[in-house]
Amino acid sequence: MVSLKGLIAVLVTGAILAVPLYFYWEFLTQGMQPSVATIKLNEIERSGFPDFSVQDMSGESVRLYSFKGRPVILNLWATWCAPCVKEFPSLKRLVEHYKGELVVVAVSHDQAKEDVEAFLKAFGGVPKDLVVLWDKERITGQLLGTQQLPETFILNREMKLVRKIAGEQVWDDVRALEFFSETLGL
């Protein structure tokens, strides 16, 4: 028969070993928790890409879904973001290359509208199909789970997410144009 002292000793030893193992397991699995971006992306894939309205540089409200029927490159950026500044000319060239077949919606997360205006002036303005919006409150970033800039969402003609890309890209290189041709039918 098991003695009471022996049973208590086994339980105490088990507890002493279990507590550090529990914390070690929590440490190991901490990185396995999905990020906010992953959760938002899963939600978008399940429910569809969210529509939103943001003001353009003239103060007019622009709805994302107003571009339905054309592929959309939705780019979240800021003038203080070096990779954003570096990729901006290729977004401009991409729009010029496709001559109205797609639209780039560039949503600035700058605090000051004047910074965006000065930036656009320095780049010689923007073509008609490069729509620049100013989201001072960064609502679009929160809505989409954006954690770094630039971040780009490629939407097809039905406003379905085709691909999400985080980080700087060259949007008009041969591989990108092939992707747009094959995936978006351009």
Short mmCIF file of N, CA and C in Angstrom, two decimals:
data_model
loop_
_atom_site.label_atom_id
_atom_site.label_comp_id
_atom_site.label_asym_id
_atom_site.label_seq_id
_atom_site.Cartn_x
_atom_site.Cartn_y
_atom_site.Cartn_z
N MET A 1 0.83 -1.17 0.00
CA MET A 1 0.00 0.00 0.00
C MET A 1 0.89 1.25 0.00
N VAL A 2 0.47 2.23 -0.72
CA VAL A 2 1.23 3.47 -0.87
C VAL A 2 1.05 4.29 0.40
N SER A 3 2.17 4.75 0.89
CA SER A 3 2.10 5.57 2.10
C SER A 3 1.69 6.98 1.74
N LEU A 4 1.11 7.66 2.66
CA LEU A 4 0.68 9.04 2.47
C LEU A 4 1.87 9.95 2.21
N LYS A 5 2.98 9.71 2.93
CA LYS A 5 4.18 10.51 2.74
C LYS A 5 4.73 10.30 1.32
N GLY A 6 4.72 9.07 0.83
CA GLY A 6 5.21 8.78 -0.51
C GLY A 6 4.36 9.45 -1.58
N LEU A 7 3.02 9.43 -1.39
CA LEU A 7 2.11 10.08 -2.34
C LEU A 7 2.33 11.59 -2.36
N ILE A 8 2.49 12.18 -1.20
CA ILE A 8 2.74 13.62 -1.12
C ILE A 8 4.06 13.96 -1.79
N ALA A 9 5.07 13.12 -1.58
CA ALA A 9 6.38 13.36 -2.18
C ALA A 9 6.29 13.32 -3.71
N VAL A 10 5.53 12.37 -4.24
CA VAL A 10 5.35 12.26 -5.69
C VAL A 10 4.62 13.49 -6.23
N LEU A 11 3.57 13.93 -5.55
CA LEU A 11 2.80 15.09 -6.00
C LEU A 11 3.64 16.37 -5.94
N VAL A 12 4.39 16.56 -4.88
CA VAL A 12 5.23 17.75 -4.74
C VAL A 12 6.31 17.75 -5.82
N THR A 13 6.95 16.60 -6.04
CA THR A 13 7.98 16.49 -7.07
C THR A 13 7.38 16.78 -8.45
N GLY A 14 6.21 16.25 -8.72
CA GLY A 14 5.52 16.50 -10.00
C GLY A 14 5.23 17.97 -10.19
N ALA A 15 4.76 18.63 -9.13
CA ALA A 15 4.46 20.06 -9.22
C ALA A 15 5.73 20.87 -9.45
N ILE A 16 6.78 20.49 -8.76
CA ILE A 16 8.06 21.21 -8.91
C ILE A 16 8.56 21.09 -10.35
N LEU A 17 8.41 19.93 -10.95
CA LEU A 17 8.84 19.73 -12.34
C LEU A 17 7.86 20.35 -13.34
N ALA A 18 6.58 20.34 -13.04
CA ALA A 18 5.56 20.81 -13.97
C ALA A 18 5.59 22.32 -14.17
N VAL A 19 5.83 23.08 -13.12
CA VAL A 19 5.79 24.54 -13.23
C VAL A 19 6.86 25.05 -14.20
N PRO A 20 8.14 24.66 -14.06
CA PRO A 20 9.13 25.14 -15.04
C PRO A 20 8.85 24.62 -16.45
N LEU A 21 8.36 23.39 -16.56
CA LEU A 21 8.03 22.86 -17.88
C LEU A 21 6.90 23.66 -18.53
N TYR A 22 5.93 24.06 -17.74
CA TYR A 22 4.83 24.88 -18.25
C TYR A 22 5.37 26.20 -18.81
N PHE A 23 6.20 26.89 -18.03
CA PHE A 23 6.74 28.16 -18.48
C PHE A 23 7.67 27.98 -19.67
N TYR A 24 8.42 26.91 -19.72
CA TYR A 24 9.28 26.63 -20.87
C TYR A 24 8.42 26.40 -22.12
N TRP A 25 7.34 25.65 -21.98
CA TRP A 25 6.43 25.41 -23.10
C TRP A 25 5.81 26.73 -23.58
N GLU A 26 5.41 27.60 -22.68
CA GLU A 26 4.86 28.90 -23.05
C GLU A 26 5.90 29.72 -23.81
N PHE A 27 7.15 29.66 -23.37
CA PHE A 27 8.23 30.37 -24.04
C PHE A 27 8.41 29.85 -25.47
N LEU A 28 8.41 28.54 -25.63
CA LEU A 28 8.60 27.95 -26.95
C LEU A 28 7.45 28.25 -27.90
N THR A 29 6.23 28.23 -27.39
CA THR A 29 5.07 28.39 -28.26
C THR A 29 4.63 29.83 -28.42
N GLN A 30 5.28 30.76 -27.73
CA GLN A 30 4.89 32.16 -27.81
C GLN A 30 4.95 32.66 -29.24
N GLY A 31 5.96 32.30 -29.99
CA GLY A 31 6.10 32.73 -31.37
C GLY A 31 5.11 32.06 -32.30
N MET A 32 4.39 31.07 -31.82
CA MET A 32 3.45 30.34 -32.67
C MET A 32 2.08 31.01 -32.71
N GLN A 33 1.90 32.05 -31.90
CA GLN A 33 0.63 32.75 -31.91
C GLN A 33 0.52 33.56 -33.20
N PRO A 34 -0.63 33.56 -33.85
CA PRO A 34 -0.74 34.33 -35.09
C PRO A 34 -0.64 35.83 -34.81
N SER A 35 0.02 36.53 -35.71
CA SER A 35 0.15 37.98 -35.57
C SER A 35 -1.17 38.64 -35.94
N VAL A 36 -1.28 39.92 -35.60
CA VAL A 36 -2.46 40.69 -35.97
C VAL A 36 -2.61 40.67 -37.49
N ALA A 37 -1.49 40.81 -38.20
CA ALA A 37 -1.53 40.81 -39.66
C ALA A 37 -2.07 39.50 -40.20
N THR A 38 -1.66 38.38 -39.62
CA THR A 38 -2.14 37.07 -40.06
C THR A 38 -3.63 36.92 -39.78
N ILE A 39 -4.05 37.35 -38.63
CA ILE A 39 -5.48 37.27 -38.27
C ILE A 39 -6.31 38.11 -39.25
N LYS A 40 -5.85 39.34 -39.54
CA LYS A 40 -6.56 40.22 -40.48
C LYS A 40 -6.58 39.62 -41.88
N LEU A 41 -5.45 39.05 -42.31
CA LEU A 41 -5.38 38.45 -43.64
C LEU A 41 -6.34 37.26 -43.75
N ASN A 42 -6.41 36.44 -42.71
CA ASN A 42 -7.35 35.32 -42.70
C ASN A 42 -8.79 35.83 -42.76
N GLU A 43 -9.07 36.90 -42.05
CA GLU A 43 -10.41 37.49 -42.06
C GLU A 43 -10.75 38.01 -43.45
N ILE A 44 -9.79 38.66 -44.10
CA ILE A 44 -10.00 39.18 -45.46
C ILE A 44 -10.25 38.04 -46.44
N GLU A 45 -9.48 36.97 -46.33
CA GLU A 45 -9.67 35.83 -47.22
C GLU A 45 -11.04 35.18 -47.00
N ARG A 46 -11.51 35.20 -45.77
CA ARG A 46 -12.80 34.58 -45.44
C ARG A 46 -13.97 35.49 -45.83
N SER A 47 -13.86 36.79 -45.52
CA SER A 47 -15.00 37.70 -45.66
C SER A 47 -14.93 38.60 -46.89
N GLY A 48 -13.79 38.66 -47.54
CA GLY A 48 -13.63 39.56 -48.66
C GLY A 48 -12.88 40.82 -48.24
N PHE A 49 -12.35 41.52 -49.22
CA PHE A 49 -11.56 42.71 -48.93
C PHE A 49 -12.48 43.83 -48.48
N PRO A 50 -12.14 44.49 -47.38
CA PRO A 50 -13.04 45.53 -46.85
C PRO A 50 -13.03 46.79 -47.71
N ASP A 51 -14.18 47.39 -47.84
CA ASP A 51 -14.30 48.68 -48.51
C ASP A 51 -14.03 49.76 -47.47
N PHE A 52 -13.53 50.89 -47.89
CA PHE A 52 -13.30 52.00 -46.99
C PHE A 52 -13.31 53.29 -47.80
N SER A 53 -13.43 54.41 -47.12
CA SER A 53 -13.36 55.73 -47.73
C SER A 53 -12.27 56.53 -47.04
N VAL A 54 -11.46 57.20 -47.84
CA VAL A 54 -10.40 58.07 -47.34
C VAL A 54 -10.37 59.30 -48.25
N GLN A 55 -9.96 60.42 -47.70
CA GLN A 55 -9.90 61.65 -48.48
C GLN A 55 -8.70 61.66 -49.43
N ASP A 56 -8.95 62.20 -50.64
CA ASP A 56 -7.83 62.42 -51.54
C ASP A 56 -7.16 63.75 -51.18
N MET A 57 -6.20 64.17 -51.95
CA MET A 57 -5.43 65.36 -51.62
C MET A 57 -6.25 66.65 -51.73
N SER A 58 -7.36 66.60 -52.44
CA SER A 58 -8.22 67.79 -52.52
C SER A 58 -9.33 67.78 -51.48
N GLY A 59 -9.34 66.76 -50.63
CA GLY A 59 -10.34 66.68 -49.56
C GLY A 59 -11.60 65.91 -49.91
N GLU A 60 -11.67 65.37 -51.12
CA GLU A 60 -12.82 64.57 -51.55
C GLU A 60 -12.71 63.16 -51.00
N SER A 61 -13.82 62.62 -50.56
CA SER A 61 -13.85 61.25 -50.05
C SER A 61 -13.82 60.27 -51.23
N VAL A 62 -12.93 59.29 -51.15
CA VAL A 62 -12.79 58.30 -52.22
C VAL A 62 -13.01 56.92 -51.62
N ARG A 63 -13.94 56.18 -52.20
CA ARG A 63 -14.25 54.83 -51.77
C ARG A 63 -13.42 53.83 -52.57
N LEU A 64 -12.81 52.87 -51.90
CA LEU A 64 -12.00 51.87 -52.59
C LEU A 64 -12.83 51.13 -53.64
N TYR A 65 -14.05 50.74 -53.30
CA TYR A 65 -14.87 49.95 -54.22
C TYR A 65 -15.35 50.76 -55.43
N SER A 66 -15.07 52.06 -55.47
CA SER A 66 -15.42 52.83 -56.66
C SER A 66 -14.54 52.43 -57.85
N PHE A 67 -13.47 51.69 -57.58
CA PHE A 67 -12.56 51.23 -58.63
C PHE A 67 -12.88 49.81 -59.09
N LYS A 68 -13.96 49.23 -58.57
CA LYS A 68 -14.35 47.88 -58.96
C LYS A 68 -14.50 47.81 -60.48
N GLY A 69 -14.00 46.74 -61.06
CA GLY A 69 -14.01 46.58 -62.52
C GLY A 69 -12.62 46.71 -63.11
N ARG A 70 -11.69 47.28 -62.32
CA ARG A 70 -10.29 47.37 -62.74
C ARG A 70 -9.43 46.78 -61.63
N PRO A 71 -8.33 46.15 -61.97
CA PRO A 71 -7.41 45.70 -60.93
C PRO A 71 -6.88 46.90 -60.14
N VAL A 72 -6.69 46.70 -58.84
CA VAL A 72 -6.23 47.77 -57.96
C VAL A 72 -4.95 47.32 -57.24
N ILE A 73 -3.96 48.19 -57.26
CA ILE A 73 -2.77 48.02 -56.45
C ILE A 73 -2.93 49.01 -55.30
N LEU A 74 -3.25 48.50 -54.12
CA LEU A 74 -3.45 49.34 -52.93
C LEU A 74 -2.15 49.38 -52.15
N ASN A 75 -1.53 50.55 -52.12
CA ASN A 75 -0.21 50.70 -51.52
C ASN A 75 -0.30 51.63 -50.31
N LEU A 76 0.08 51.13 -49.14
CA LEU A 76 0.13 51.94 -47.93
C LEU A 76 1.57 52.40 -47.75
N TRP A 77 1.77 53.70 -47.59
CA TRP A 77 3.11 54.28 -47.62
C TRP A 77 3.15 55.55 -46.79
N ALA A 78 4.35 56.15 -46.72
CA ALA A 78 4.54 57.46 -46.08
C ALA A 78 5.79 58.10 -46.64
N THR A 79 5.83 59.43 -46.60
CA THR A 79 6.99 60.15 -47.13
C THR A 79 8.23 59.96 -46.26
N TRP A 80 8.06 59.63 -44.99
CA TRP A 80 9.19 59.42 -44.07
C TRP A 80 9.75 58.01 -44.15
N CYS A 81 9.13 57.16 -44.95
CA CYS A 81 9.53 55.76 -45.10
C CYS A 81 10.46 55.63 -46.31
N ALA A 82 11.75 55.40 -46.06
CA ALA A 82 12.74 55.34 -47.15
C ALA A 82 12.39 54.30 -48.22
N PRO A 83 12.00 53.06 -47.86
CA PRO A 83 11.63 52.10 -48.91
C PRO A 83 10.40 52.56 -49.72
N CYS A 84 9.49 53.27 -49.07
CA CYS A 84 8.30 53.78 -49.77
C CYS A 84 8.70 54.80 -50.83
N VAL A 85 9.59 55.70 -50.43
CA VAL A 85 10.07 56.73 -51.35
C VAL A 85 10.80 56.08 -52.52
N LYS A 86 11.58 55.07 -52.22
CA LYS A 86 12.35 54.39 -53.26
C LYS A 86 11.46 53.68 -54.27
N GLU A 87 10.34 53.08 -53.82
CA GLU A 87 9.49 52.33 -54.74
C GLU A 87 8.46 53.20 -55.46
N PHE A 88 8.23 54.41 -54.99
CA PHE A 88 7.18 55.26 -55.57
C PHE A 88 7.34 55.48 -57.08
N PRO A 89 8.54 55.79 -57.58
CA PRO A 89 8.67 55.98 -59.03
C PRO A 89 8.24 54.76 -59.85
N SER A 90 8.48 53.56 -59.33
CA SER A 90 8.08 52.37 -60.09
C SER A 90 6.56 52.20 -60.09
N LEU A 91 5.88 52.65 -59.05
CA LEU A 91 4.41 52.64 -59.05
C LEU A 91 3.89 53.60 -60.12
N LYS A 92 4.52 54.75 -60.20
CA LYS A 92 4.15 55.74 -61.21
C LYS A 92 4.36 55.18 -62.62
N ARG A 93 5.51 54.54 -62.85
CA ARG A 93 5.78 53.94 -64.17
C ARG A 93 4.82 52.80 -64.48
N LEU A 94 4.43 52.03 -63.45
CA LEU A 94 3.48 50.93 -63.64
C LEU A 94 2.15 51.44 -64.17
N VAL A 95 1.65 52.49 -63.56
CA VAL A 95 0.38 53.09 -64.01
C VAL A 95 0.51 53.61 -65.44
N GLU A 96 1.62 54.26 -65.72
CA GLU A 96 1.83 54.78 -67.08
C GLU A 96 1.93 53.64 -68.10
N HIS A 97 2.55 52.52 -67.69
CA HIS A 97 2.68 51.37 -68.59
C HIS A 97 1.32 50.80 -68.99
N TYR A 98 0.41 50.69 -68.04
CA TYR A 98 -0.88 50.05 -68.31
C TYR A 98 -1.94 51.01 -68.82
N LYS A 99 -1.68 52.29 -68.88
CA LYS A 99 -2.55 53.27 -69.54
C LYS A 99 -4.03 53.08 -69.22
N GLY A 100 -4.36 53.08 -67.94
CA GLY A 100 -5.77 53.02 -67.55
C GLY A 100 -6.33 51.64 -67.31
N GLU A 101 -5.55 50.59 -67.54
CA GLU A 101 -6.06 49.22 -67.33
C GLU A 101 -6.09 48.84 -65.86
N LEU A 102 -5.29 49.51 -65.04
CA LEU A 102 -5.31 49.27 -63.60
C LEU A 102 -5.17 50.61 -62.90
N VAL A 103 -5.46 50.60 -61.61
CA VAL A 103 -5.32 51.81 -60.81
C VAL A 103 -4.46 51.50 -59.59
N VAL A 104 -3.59 52.44 -59.26
CA VAL A 104 -2.82 52.36 -58.03
C VAL A 104 -3.45 53.34 -57.06
N VAL A 105 -3.85 52.82 -55.91
CA VAL A 105 -4.38 53.66 -54.84
C VAL A 105 -3.30 53.70 -53.76
N ALA A 106 -2.65 54.85 -53.65
CA ALA A 106 -1.54 55.04 -52.73
C ALA A 106 -2.05 55.79 -51.50
N VAL A 107 -2.14 55.09 -50.37
CA VAL A 107 -2.70 55.66 -49.15
C VAL A 107 -1.54 56.10 -48.25
N SER A 108 -1.38 57.41 -48.10
CA SER A 108 -0.31 57.96 -47.28
C SER A 108 -0.69 57.92 -45.80
N HIS A 109 0.27 57.52 -44.98
CA HIS A 109 0.09 57.50 -43.52
C HIS A 109 0.85 58.65 -42.86
N ASP A 110 1.11 59.69 -43.62
CA ASP A 110 1.80 60.86 -43.09
C ASP A 110 0.91 61.63 -42.12
N GLN A 111 1.53 62.33 -41.19
CA GLN A 111 0.79 63.17 -40.23
C GLN A 111 0.39 64.50 -40.86
N ALA A 112 1.25 65.04 -41.72
CA ALA A 112 0.99 66.36 -42.30
C ALA A 112 0.71 66.24 -43.80
N LYS A 113 -0.40 66.79 -44.21
CA LYS A 113 -0.79 66.79 -45.61
C LYS A 113 0.25 67.52 -46.47
N GLU A 114 0.87 68.55 -45.90
CA GLU A 114 1.87 69.33 -46.62
C GLU A 114 3.07 68.47 -47.02
N ASP A 115 3.42 67.49 -46.19
CA ASP A 115 4.53 66.58 -46.52
C ASP A 115 4.20 65.77 -47.77
N VAL A 116 2.96 65.32 -47.86
CA VAL A 116 2.54 64.53 -49.02
C VAL A 116 2.51 65.41 -50.26
N GLU A 117 1.97 66.60 -50.13
CA GLU A 117 1.91 67.53 -51.27
C GLU A 117 3.30 67.87 -51.79
N ALA A 118 4.24 68.14 -50.88
CA ALA A 118 5.61 68.47 -51.28
C ALA A 118 6.27 67.26 -51.96
N PHE A 119 6.02 66.08 -51.44
CA PHE A 119 6.56 64.85 -52.02
C PHE A 119 6.06 64.67 -53.45
N LEU A 120 4.76 64.81 -53.65
CA LEU A 120 4.17 64.62 -54.98
C LEU A 120 4.68 65.67 -55.96
N LYS A 121 4.84 66.90 -55.48
CA LYS A 121 5.38 67.96 -56.33
C LYS A 121 6.81 67.63 -56.76
N ALA A 122 7.61 67.11 -55.82
CA ALA A 122 8.99 66.75 -56.13
C ALA A 122 9.07 65.65 -57.19
N PHE A 123 8.05 64.80 -57.26
CA PHE A 123 8.02 63.72 -58.25
C PHE A 123 7.29 64.14 -59.53
N GLY A 124 7.01 65.42 -59.65
CA GLY A 124 6.39 65.91 -60.87
C GLY A 124 4.92 65.58 -60.98
N GLY A 125 4.24 65.44 -59.85
CA GLY A 125 2.82 65.10 -59.86
C GLY A 125 2.60 63.62 -60.08
N VAL A 126 1.34 63.26 -60.30
CA VAL A 126 1.01 61.85 -60.50
C VAL A 126 0.08 61.69 -61.70
N PRO A 127 0.18 60.55 -62.38
CA PRO A 127 -0.74 60.29 -63.48
C PRO A 127 -2.17 60.08 -62.96
N LYS A 128 -3.11 60.17 -63.86
CA LYS A 128 -4.55 60.07 -63.51
C LYS A 128 -4.88 58.80 -62.74
N ASP A 129 -4.31 57.68 -63.11
CA ASP A 129 -4.67 56.41 -62.49
C ASP A 129 -3.81 56.05 -61.28
N LEU A 130 -3.06 57.01 -60.76
CA LEU A 130 -2.37 56.85 -59.49
C LEU A 130 -3.08 57.80 -58.52
N VAL A 131 -3.95 57.22 -57.72
CA VAL A 131 -4.80 58.00 -56.83
C VAL A 131 -4.14 58.06 -55.46
N VAL A 132 -3.81 59.27 -55.02
CA VAL A 132 -3.14 59.44 -53.73
C VAL A 132 -4.18 59.88 -52.70
N LEU A 133 -4.25 59.09 -51.63
CA LEU A 133 -5.16 59.39 -50.52
C LEU A 133 -4.33 59.70 -49.28
N TRP A 134 -4.89 60.50 -48.38
CA TRP A 134 -4.19 60.88 -47.16
C TRP A 134 -4.98 60.36 -45.96
N ASP A 135 -4.41 59.42 -45.25
CA ASP A 135 -5.04 58.78 -44.10
C ASP A 135 -4.25 59.12 -42.83
N LYS A 136 -4.41 60.34 -42.37
CA LYS A 136 -3.67 60.83 -41.21
C LYS A 136 -3.86 59.93 -39.99
N GLU A 137 -5.07 59.41 -39.80
CA GLU A 137 -5.39 58.57 -38.64
C GLU A 137 -4.94 57.12 -38.82
N ARG A 138 -4.47 56.78 -40.01
CA ARG A 138 -3.98 55.43 -40.32
C ARG A 138 -5.04 54.34 -40.11
N ILE A 139 -6.26 54.71 -40.42
CA ILE A 139 -7.38 53.78 -40.27
C ILE A 139 -7.23 52.58 -41.21
N THR A 140 -6.73 52.83 -42.42
CA THR A 140 -6.57 51.72 -43.37
C THR A 140 -5.55 50.71 -42.85
N GLY A 141 -4.48 51.19 -42.26
CA GLY A 141 -3.47 50.29 -41.70
C GLY A 141 -4.04 49.43 -40.59
N GLN A 142 -4.88 50.02 -39.75
CA GLN A 142 -5.52 49.27 -38.68
C GLN A 142 -6.51 48.25 -39.25
N LEU A 143 -7.28 48.69 -40.23
CA LEU A 143 -8.28 47.83 -40.86
C LEU A 143 -7.65 46.61 -41.52
N LEU A 144 -6.45 46.80 -42.10
CA LEU A 144 -5.80 45.73 -42.85
C LEU A 144 -4.71 45.01 -42.06
N GLY A 145 -4.47 45.44 -40.82
CA GLY A 145 -3.46 44.77 -39.99
C GLY A 145 -2.04 45.08 -40.42
N THR A 146 -1.82 46.25 -41.00
CA THR A 146 -0.50 46.63 -41.48
C THR A 146 0.45 46.85 -40.31
N GLN A 147 1.64 46.24 -40.43
CA GLN A 147 2.64 46.37 -39.38
C GLN A 147 3.91 47.04 -39.85
N GLN A 148 4.05 47.22 -41.16
CA GLN A 148 5.22 47.92 -41.70
C GLN A 148 4.83 48.58 -43.00
N LEU A 149 5.58 49.59 -43.37
CA LEU A 149 5.38 50.27 -44.64
C LEU A 149 6.63 50.08 -45.48
N PRO A 150 6.51 50.02 -46.79
CA PRO A 150 5.27 49.96 -47.53
C PRO A 150 4.63 48.57 -47.44
N GLU A 151 3.35 48.56 -47.60
CA GLU A 151 2.61 47.30 -47.67
C GLU A 151 1.60 47.45 -48.79
N THR A 152 1.51 46.43 -49.63
CA THR A 152 0.71 46.52 -50.84
C THR A 152 -0.23 45.32 -50.94
N PHE A 153 -1.45 45.62 -51.35
CA PHE A 153 -2.48 44.60 -51.56
C PHE A 153 -2.87 44.67 -53.04
N ILE A 154 -2.78 43.53 -53.71
CA ILE A 154 -3.15 43.47 -55.12
C ILE A 154 -4.54 42.85 -55.20
N LEU A 155 -5.47 43.62 -55.77
CA LEU A 155 -6.87 43.20 -55.86
C LEU A 155 -7.25 43.01 -57.33
N ASN A 156 -8.04 41.97 -57.60
CA ASN A 156 -8.49 41.75 -58.97
C ASN A 156 -9.69 42.66 -59.28
N ARG A 157 -10.28 42.49 -60.43
CA ARG A 157 -11.38 43.35 -60.88
C ARG A 157 -12.61 43.25 -59.98
N GLU A 158 -12.75 42.14 -59.26
CA GLU A 158 -13.89 41.93 -58.36
C GLU A 158 -13.57 42.35 -56.93
N MET A 159 -12.42 42.98 -56.73
CA MET A 159 -11.96 43.45 -55.41
C MET A 159 -11.64 42.29 -54.47
N LYS A 160 -11.20 41.20 -55.04
CA LYS A 160 -10.73 40.05 -54.25
C LYS A 160 -9.22 40.14 -54.13
N LEU A 161 -8.72 39.83 -52.94
CA LEU A 161 -7.29 39.88 -52.70
C LEU A 161 -6.58 38.79 -53.49
N VAL A 162 -5.61 39.20 -54.29
CA VAL A 162 -4.79 38.27 -55.06
C VAL A 162 -3.48 38.00 -54.32
N ARG A 163 -2.89 39.07 -53.78
CA ARG A 163 -1.62 38.93 -53.07
C ARG A 163 -1.40 40.13 -52.16
N LYS A 164 -0.74 39.85 -51.04
CA LYS A 164 -0.29 40.91 -50.12
C LYS A 164 1.24 40.87 -50.13
N ILE A 165 1.84 42.06 -50.26
CA ILE A 165 3.30 42.14 -50.30
C ILE A 165 3.75 43.19 -49.29
N ALA A 166 4.61 42.79 -48.37
CA ALA A 166 5.18 43.72 -47.41
C ALA A 166 6.60 44.05 -47.84
N GLY A 167 6.92 45.33 -47.85
CA GLY A 167 8.26 45.76 -48.21
C GLY A 167 8.32 46.35 -49.60
N GLU A 168 9.46 46.90 -49.88
CA GLU A 168 9.71 47.61 -51.14
C GLU A 168 9.75 46.66 -52.33
N GLN A 169 9.18 47.11 -53.44
CA GLN A 169 9.18 46.34 -54.69
C GLN A 169 9.51 47.26 -55.85
N VAL A 170 9.97 46.65 -56.94
CA VAL A 170 10.09 47.36 -58.21
C VAL A 170 8.88 46.91 -59.03
N TRP A 171 7.88 47.77 -59.12
CA TRP A 171 6.57 47.38 -59.64
C TRP A 171 6.51 47.27 -61.16
N ASP A 172 7.49 47.77 -61.84
CA ASP A 172 7.43 47.73 -63.31
C ASP A 172 8.54 46.88 -63.92
N ASP A 173 9.16 45.99 -63.13
CA ASP A 173 10.17 45.13 -63.73
C ASP A 173 9.47 44.00 -64.50
N VAL A 174 10.24 43.25 -65.28
CA VAL A 174 9.69 42.23 -66.17
C VAL A 174 8.87 41.18 -65.41
N ARG A 175 9.38 40.73 -64.26
CA ARG A 175 8.66 39.70 -63.50
C ARG A 175 7.33 40.23 -62.98
N ALA A 176 7.31 41.47 -62.52
CA ALA A 176 6.07 42.06 -62.02
C ALA A 176 5.05 42.19 -63.16
N LEU A 177 5.50 42.65 -64.31
CA LEU A 177 4.59 42.80 -65.45
C LEU A 177 4.05 41.44 -65.90
N GLU A 178 4.89 40.41 -65.86
CA GLU A 178 4.42 39.05 -66.18
C GLU A 178 3.36 38.60 -65.19
N PHE A 179 3.61 38.87 -63.89
CA PHE A 179 2.64 38.51 -62.86
C PHE A 179 1.31 39.19 -63.12
N PHE A 180 1.33 40.49 -63.39
CA PHE A 180 0.09 41.23 -63.64
C PHE A 180 -0.62 40.70 -64.88
N SER A 181 0.16 40.35 -65.88
CA SER A 181 -0.41 39.81 -67.10
C SER A 181 -1.10 38.47 -66.85
N GLU A 182 -0.41 37.57 -66.16
CA GLU A 182 -0.94 36.23 -65.91
C GLU A 182 -2.07 36.24 -64.87
N THR A 183 -1.89 36.97 -63.81
CA THR A 183 -2.83 36.91 -62.68
C THR A 183 -4.03 37.84 -62.87
N LEU A 184 -3.79 39.01 -63.42
CA LEU A 184 -4.86 40.00 -63.53
C LEU A 184 -5.39 40.15 -64.95
N GLY A 185 -4.82 39.40 -65.89
CA GLY A 185 -5.30 39.45 -67.27
C GLY A 185 -5.01 40.76 -67.97
N LEU A 186 -3.90 41.38 -67.64
CA LEU A 186 -3.55 42.67 -68.28
C LEU A 186 -2.68 42.45 -69.49
#
